[in-house]
Amino acid sequence: MATTYFSKRNLQFLLHEVFKAEELTKYDYFSAHDRDTFNLVLDSATYIADTLMHPYLKEVDKNQPELKNGQVTVHPKIKEYLKAMGDAGLIGAGFSFDHGGQQLPEMISSCVGFILMAANNGMMYTGLTSGAAHLITSFGTPELSEAFVPNMLAGTWQGTMALTEPQAGSSLSDVTTSATPQPDGTYKIKGQKVFISAGDHDAAENIIHLMLARIDGAPKGTKGISLFVVPKYRKDEQGESTAPADRPGNFVDNDVVSTGVYHKMGQKGVPAMHLTMGSNDNTVGYIVGQPHQGLPYMFQMMNEARIGVGMTAAAIATAAYYAALQYAKERPQSRRLNEKNHLYAPQTSIINHPDVRRMLLFQKSVTEGSLSLLIEAARLYDISEVAEGEEKENAFLLLDILMPVAKSYPSEMGVQSVSQSVQTFGGYGYTEDFPVEQLYRDIRITPIYEGTTGIQAQDLLGRKMTMKGGKAPQLLFSEMSKTIAEASTHDDLKPYADKLAAELKRTQDVVMSLMPHAQKGDIERYLSDATLFLELFSIVVIAWQWLKQATVAKQILITQNPQGDDLAFYEGKIHTMKFYFHYEVPKTLGLAVRLKDPEVLTIVSEKELAL
Amino acid sequence: MATTYFSKRNLQFLLHEVFKAEELTKYDYFSAHDRDTFNLVLDSATYIADTLMHPYLKEVDKNQPELKNGQVTVHPKIKEYLKAMGDAGLIGAGFSFDHGGQQLPEMISSCVGFILMAANNGMMYTGLTSGAAHLITSFGTPELSEAFVPNMLAGTWQGTMALTEPQAGSSLSDVTTSATPQPDGTYKIKGQKVFISAGDHDAAENIIHLMLARIDGAPKGTKGISLFVVPKYRKDEQGESTAPADRPGNFVDNDVVSTGVYHKMGQKGVPAMHLTMGSNDNTVGYIVGQPHQGLPYMFQMMNEARIGVGMTAAAIATAAYYAALQYAKERPQSRRLNEKNHLYAPQTSIINHPDVRRMLLFQKSVTEGSLSLLIEAARLYDISEVAEGEEKENAFLLLDILMPVAKSYPSEMGVQSVSQSVQTFGGYGYTEDFPVEQLYRDIRITPIYEGTTGIQAQDLLGRKMTMKGGKAPQLLFSEMSKTIAEASTHDDLKPYADKLAAELKRTQDVVMSLMPHAQKGDIERYLSDATLFLELFSIVVIAWQWLKQATVAKQILITQNPQGDDLAFYEGKIHTMKFYFHYEVPKTLGLAVRLKDPEVLTIVSEKELAL
C-alpha cells in the first residue's frame, strides 16, 4: 500500500517488547500459540485491511446505506470483506477451539481490530458479530451456540447489540421492549430499538440481534431485564420458507422491521438502524441464560466492547496522524523562523516549523499512548480470563479501573488529535482531497459509543475508585510504582519518574478531597465534576504508559545498540515521552485546582439557573 | 421561528448595556444614527435570517455546489437571499453614505453578520462581497468604485478575496500570479488561485475578485505584491458581448476559468473554487491603488475580515448551544444522582444532571464570552476609524492586540463548544435528525480561515506584544485594571477581580520569561510555543470580558431591581462568569508551567527526530 495508516513497527514494539505477548502462552489456554502465530494473524489482518478495506475508505463513506422497500443495501465490498474475515478465521480469532475459534488472546484479536479500523472504520461489522456471538457462547446453551455461532464466525450472518431504545439511551434500566413466554420455551418480542449498528443489511444472509427485553411481570429497573437472541430470519422446519432464496435451510421472516436508517455525520459505511419488533405479533426471541440476568451478562462483556471502542478511536486517530505526518514532510511552506534570508531561501517543509512539530508530537503522544494503554488492558483481560486465584482477581480489578480511561481517553483525545491532523493540512485538511476530514467525522462518535464519557467518569469515580475498599486504585498505584522504580534506574528518565510519582500524589489528594461528599451520601456533589476527574486520572495513566514505553526503549538502546531507523524509533519514543510530560501532564494542575475547589456551580438549586 | 439560534436578549445586553453602542453616535460620522436605527437594522437582518436562511440550513448543506460545463450552480435560495440583503441595504451597512451605504458602525454590521451566520453559515456570501467592495472603496480610484461597488452592494455581483495559491497557503509572500502592464493602464493576469470562497456561482451576475498578483519585474517577497480587481465578466464597449443574456451592459468573458470546486467537510453551501486566470491570455485586471502595495492594503482590512471569521465561529457555536440547551430541557433520561427511589421515580430532564449542566455552562461561557470580545473589538475598530489623535491610536493598538484572540478563541473554543453540543445530544447528536452534526462540521474551518491559529499566535507574540515598545499590551492591561477596579466595588465580585489581577500578573511573568529569546534573536525558540501563549492570553482576555459582563449585570441588579426572566438573565450572567473563573481560568496554571519550562522539544536539531 502506498499510504501508511498504522505503524507495524510500533505494534511490534508494544506487543512484544513492552508487553511481551508471548508470555501469555505459558497459560494452558493459549499454549498452542507463539510469537509467530500471533504475527501471522496480524499479517493476515493487514492483508485484508490493505486489499479489501483501505482502498475503499472514501467510497464506503460516499455511498452510505439506504433503506428501500424494507431492505438496507450497503457497499458491495462489505460482503467480500465479511467473507474474507470469516475465511481467515478472524471473526472467531478470540473464540475457543471448541467454538470454532483460534483461541487467541484479546491482546492479539484487539490488535486485529486496531489494524482493520485504521484501514477503514466505516467497515465496522465484524467486531459487532464477534461481540454478539461471544454473548451466546458465554451464557447461552450449547444448542443456541450451535444454531447461531458457526454462521456468525463464518461471516455469513451478522451479529448486533440491540440495547438502546428511543426513551432509554444511557439508562438501560428503562428498557421497555417486552418478552412474552410461549409454551415452547421461546418468547414473543415486542418493542423498538434505535441506533442498532449493522442492524440490517444485504451483505449478510441473516442478522442476529442480541437484544435486551423485559419478560412480562419482571421486576422494575435493572433487575428485570433479560437477554435474547432475536434473528431477522428464524429457522422453522414446519413453516413455509419466506426468507430470500440465498438462505440455506427453512427460514421464515421473524417480524423484525427496519423502520428507519439514521443518516450520520461519520462511520457512514455501517447502517445505524431503527428496528421494530412484533408489529405482526410474530417476533420470536430465544432467551440467553437465565431470566432477568440480561444486564449482568451485558456488563460482563462490557470491558471487551469498550476495548473495542477504544481501539477504534485509537485506530482512526492513528490513520489521521500518519496522513498528517506524510503531508508535513512533503508540503513546503514559508521559511524557518530563524532564516535570515527570507527573500531567497527556498520554502521549507512544514514539519520544520515548531508549531507543526508540536501538533505532530501531540498526535503521536495521544495515539501511541492510547494504543499502549489498550494493549495493557487487553493483556489484563486475558490474564483475568485464564489465570487463577489472586492473579486472576488482581488482573480483573486492574482492568476494571483502567477501562473508563481505555475507553474514553482514546476517544476524547482522539477527537482532538484528529482535529490537529486536520489543522496540520490547513485548508486542504477541510477538503475531501485528503482523508482527514472523514476521519474527523468518523471519530466523533467514539466518546458516545458504549457509555458516553460522562458515564465512564461516573463509573470510575462512583464505582471503580471505591469498590472493594479501594483495592483497584491501590493495585494500579502499585503497578505505577513499579514502573517508576524501573525508570528511576536511568539518569535521564529519573526526572520523569519523579514527576509521575508527584502526579500520583496529586491524584490521591484530589480523591481525598472528594471522598467526604461520598461518605455523606451526597453522590450528586461527589460526582458533579467526575468527567474532570476522569480527565486528570487519564493524563496520569497515559503518563505511566509513556514512562513504561520509554523505559523499555532505553533498555533496548543500552543493551542492543540499535542503528539507523531502529535507533531513531527508540529515541523517538523517549522524545515523545518527554513531550507528553512537558506538554500534557501540566494540565493536571488546573484540573486538580478545580476538583478541590469547594464552589459548586453545576447542581440545580431551588432557584433555577437561567440557562 | 420555532427554533432559537441566537439570543436577542443577550445581543441587546452586550450592545447597549455593556458596550453602549449609542455612544458612537457622538462621533460625526455616526451621528445620523441612534439606538433605534441600530435595532432596526438588527431586526431587518433577523427577518432575513428567519425567513430566507434558517429554514434552509439543512437543504443548503445537502445540495452542495457542483461544477458542470464550467459553471457552478448553487442552491436557488441563495439568489433570493442576495437580493434581499441588497434591497435591505445590509451588504453596504458599514459603507459610507457616499458609497451608497448606511454608514453604520462595525459594532452593528458585525452583529448583522453574527445573526446571519447563526441562522445559516452555509450562506456565507455577503460578508465576502462587503470585504471585497471595502478594499475597492478604501484604496481604489472613484472610477473603480463606480464601476464595481454599486452592483456589489446591491447583491447582484459577488465579491471575493483571491489570495491563496496552491504553493502559497499561509505564506502570501510566495504568491506567483503575474500581472503584465498593458498600454491602456490595465494588466494581463496569469496564474491560479485556490480555496476562493464564492469564487464562482450562478446566483450572481458577475464575480468580482480582489486578487493578489505580482507585476512583472516586481521585487521578490512581500514588497512586490499588488492588488487587482479581476472580474469574471469585464465591461467592453467595443467587443461583442459574450456574457449571459441576463447581464445588463456590454460584458465579455474575462478568461477566469473555474478549474475545480473543492468538496468540503462543512460550509457546503458556499463553493470553494480553484480558478485559473489567463489560459487564453485574456484576463484583464484593474489595479487597486499603488503597485506593490497589495499586502499592506490587505493587512489594513485584515482586522475587519478576522472579526468576520470570529463572528462566524461564535455564531455557529451559539446556534449549536441553543439546540443543545433546548434538547437538554426536553429530554428525559435517568434520575437525579441523589434520588433515593430510582425504581419508581420518573426520569428527569438531562439538564438536571451536573455533567450535562457543566457541558451547557461551558458552551454558554465560550459563546457569550466570544461574542462579548468580538463586540468589544468591533467597537475599537469603529473608534480607530472615526476618532482622532491619541484616542484613535490607542483604539487601534488595543484592537491590534485583541485581534489574534478575537479571531482564534471563538474558532478554537467554538470547535470544542460545538463538540460539547453534540455530546449533550448523545447518539442523536451524531445524526442528521438534529442540526449539531452539521454545525460541528461547519465550524471546523474557522481555526484555518484568515490565518490559522498558529499564524495568529505568531502575530500576537511575535509582533503585537512587542511593537511600539510593548504599548499595546500596556494599554490592554490598563483597560483590564479598570474593569478589575470597578468589579472590586462589589463584595461578591471582588474575589473574581482579584483572580483576574493574579492572572494578569501570571501572563506578564510568562512574557518576561520568554523575552530573552527574542532579545537574543532566537525567534524560533521565542515563538516555539506561541500557540500555547495565545491560549493562555485568550483565557485571560475572556475572563476580563466575563468580569465586565458580570459587573454590568450586578449594577443593573442593584439599580433596576429586575424581576422574572430579566432577573434570571442577569443572575445567569454572574453565574456563568463564576463558572468561567472556576472551570476555565485554572487552565492557565498548566500553560504557564509549560511556557516557562526551559526544555525545548519541538525544534529540529541536527539529528532528525523519528517523527
Tab-separated table of N, CA, C and O in Angstrom, chain B residues 320-351:
chain	number	residue	atom	x	y	z
B	320	ALA	N	-25.489	26.055	17.938
B	320	ALA	CA	-25.368	24.695	18.479
B	320	ALA	C	-25.722	24.683	19.968
B	320	ALA	O	-26.385	23.761	20.455
B	321	TYR	N	-25.299	25.720	20.679
B	321	TYR	CA	-25.600	25.801	22.109
B	321	TYR	C	-27.112	25.855	22.337
B	321	TYR	O	-27.651	25.131	23.191
B	322	TYR	N	-27.806	26.676	21.577
B	322	TYR	CA	-29.256	26.771	21.798
B	322	TYR	C	-29.972	25.475	21.430
B	322	TYR	O	-30.963	25.108	22.066
B	323	ALA	N	-29.466	24.780	20.430
B	323	ALA	CA	-30.050	23.473	20.090
B	323	ALA	C	-29.837	22.493	21.239
B	323	ALA	O	-30.763	21.771	21.643
B	324	ALA	N	-28.634	22.480	21.801
B	324	ALA	CA	-28.324	21.558	22.908
B	324	ALA	C	-29.123	21.917	24.153
B	324	ALA	O	-29.609	21.035	24.877
B	325	LEU	N	-29.256	23.213	24.389
B	325	LEU	CA	-29.984	23.677	25.573
B	325	LEU	C	-31.446	23.223	25.516
B	325	LEU	O	-31.997	22.704	26.493
B	326	GLN	N	-32.039	23.418	24.351
B	326	GLN	CA	-33.446	23.016	24.191
B	326	GLN	C	-33.595	21.508	24.391
B	326	GLN	O	-34.495	21.044	25.100
B	327	TYR	N	-32.689	20.752	23.799
B	327	TYR	CA	-32.745	19.298	23.928
B	327	TYR	C	-32.593	18.882	25.391
B	327	TYR	O	-33.330	18.020	25.888
B	328	ALA	N	-31.649	19.504	26.069
B	328	ALA	CA	-31.381	19.137	27.472
B	328	ALA	C	-32.582	19.425	28.367
B	328	ALA	O	-32.814	18.728	29.355
B	329	LYS	N	-33.337	20.436	28.010
B	329	LYS	CA	-34.526	20.759	28.813
B	329	LYS	C	-35.661	19.776	28.550
B	329	LYS	O	-36.482	19.519	29.424
B	330	GLU	N	-35.699	19.237	27.325
B	330	GLU	CA	-36.844	18.414	26.931
B	330	GLU	C	-36.603	16.916	27.079
B	330	GLU	O	-37.559	16.159	27.218
B	331	ARG	N	-35.358	16.492	27.043
B	331	ARG	CA	-35.051	15.070	27.000
B	331	ARG	C	-35.020	14.451	28.396
B	331	ARG	O	-34.135	14.770	29.201
B	332	PRO	N	-35.953	13.538	28.705
B	332	PRO	CA	-35.857	12.855	29.992
B	332	PRO	C	-34.882	11.685	29.879
B	332	PRO	O	-34.834	10.988	28.854
B	333	GLN	N	-34.082	11.475	30.905
B	333	GLN	CA	-33.160	10.336	30.929
B	333	GLN	C	-32.602	10.169	32.337
B	333	GLN	O	-32.016	11.094	32.902
B	334	SER	N	-32.789	8.981	32.903
B	334	SER	CA	-32.280	8.645	34.245
B	334	SER	C	-32.893	9.529	35.342
B	334	SER	O	-33.746	10.358	35.075
B	335	ARG	N	-32.395	9.295	36.567
B	335	ARG	CA	-32.859	10.067	37.724
B	335	ARG	C	-31.708	10.898	38.256
B	335	ARG	O	-30.549	10.609	37.967
B	336	ARG	N	-32.063	11.873	39.068
B	336	ARG	CA	-31.025	12.625	39.773
B	336	ARG	C	-30.165	11.648	40.570
B	336	ARG	O	-30.660	10.650	41.095
B	337	LEU	N	-28.879	11.952	40.679
B	337	LEU	CA	-27.973	11.020	41.353
B	337	LEU	C	-28.319	10.843	42.835
B	337	LEU	O	-28.050	9.799	43.419
B	338	ASN	N	-28.898	11.869	43.434
B	338	ASN	CA	-29.275	11.740	44.848
B	338	ASN	C	-30.689	11.185	45.041
B	338	ASN	O	-31.166	11.088	46.165
B	339	GLU	N	-31.360	10.845	43.956
B	339	GLU	CA	-32.723	10.292	44.042
B	339	GLU	C	-32.663	8.929	44.730
B	339	GLU	O	-31.953	8.029	44.277
B	340	LYS	N	-33.421	8.777	45.829
B	340	LYS	CA	-33.385	7.506	46.555
B	340	LYS	C	-34.249	6.454	45.856
B	340	LYS	O	-33.978	5.257	45.901
B	341	ASN	N	-35.317	6.922	45.239
B	341	ASN	CA	-36.294	5.993	44.694
B	341	ASN	C	-36.093	5.777	43.188
B	341	ASN	O	-36.939	6.160	42.373
B	342	HIS	N	-34.946	5.164	42.861
B	342	HIS	CA	-34.602	5.027	41.447
B	342	HIS	C	-35.604	4.203	40.663
B	342	HIS	O	-35.780	4.381	39.467
B	343	LEU	N	-36.248	3.258	41.345
B	343	LEU	CA	-37.134	2.345	40.627
B	343	LEU	C	-38.423	3.001	40.177
B	343	LEU	O	-38.910	2.739	39.091
B	344	TYR	N	-38.961	3.877	41.044
B	344	TYR	CA	-40.292	4.381	40.725
B	344	TYR	C	-40.338	5.857	40.345
B	344	TYR	O	-41.324	6.317	39.795
B	345	ALA	N	-39.263	6.580	40.629
B	345	ALA	CA	-39.259	7.998	40.256
B	345	ALA	C	-39.251	8.110	38.734
B	345	ALA	O	-38.638	7.295	38.055
B	346	PRO	N	-39.971	9.082	38.212
B	346	PRO	CA	-39.926	9.269	36.758
B	346	PRO	C	-38.538	9.772	36.338
B	346	PRO	O	-37.784	10.275	37.168
B	347	GLN	N	-38.225	9.631	35.062
B	347	GLN	CA	-36.933	10.130	34.584
B	347	GLN	C	-36.912	11.657	34.695
B	347	GLN	O	-37.941	12.303	34.607
B	348	THR	N	-35.722	12.189	34.884
B	348	THR	CA	-35.593	13.644	34.962
B	348	THR	C	-35.025	14.171	33.639
B	348	THR	O	-34.414	13.421	32.881
B	349	SER	N	-35.242	15.455	33.376
B	349	SER	CA	-34.632	16.050	32.172
B	349	SER	C	-33.124	16.054	32.348
B	349	SER	O	-32.624	16.304	33.453
B	350	ILE	N	-32.422	15.822	31.256
B	350	ILE	CA	-30.968	15.685	31.401
B	350	ILE	C	-30.294	16.978	31.852
B	350	ILE	O	-29.183	16.945	32.360
B	351	ILE	N	-30.979	18.107	31.702
B	351	ILE	CA	-30.367	19.364	32.171
B	351	ILE	C	-30.138	19.323	33.683
B	351	ILE	O	-29.337	20.089	34.222
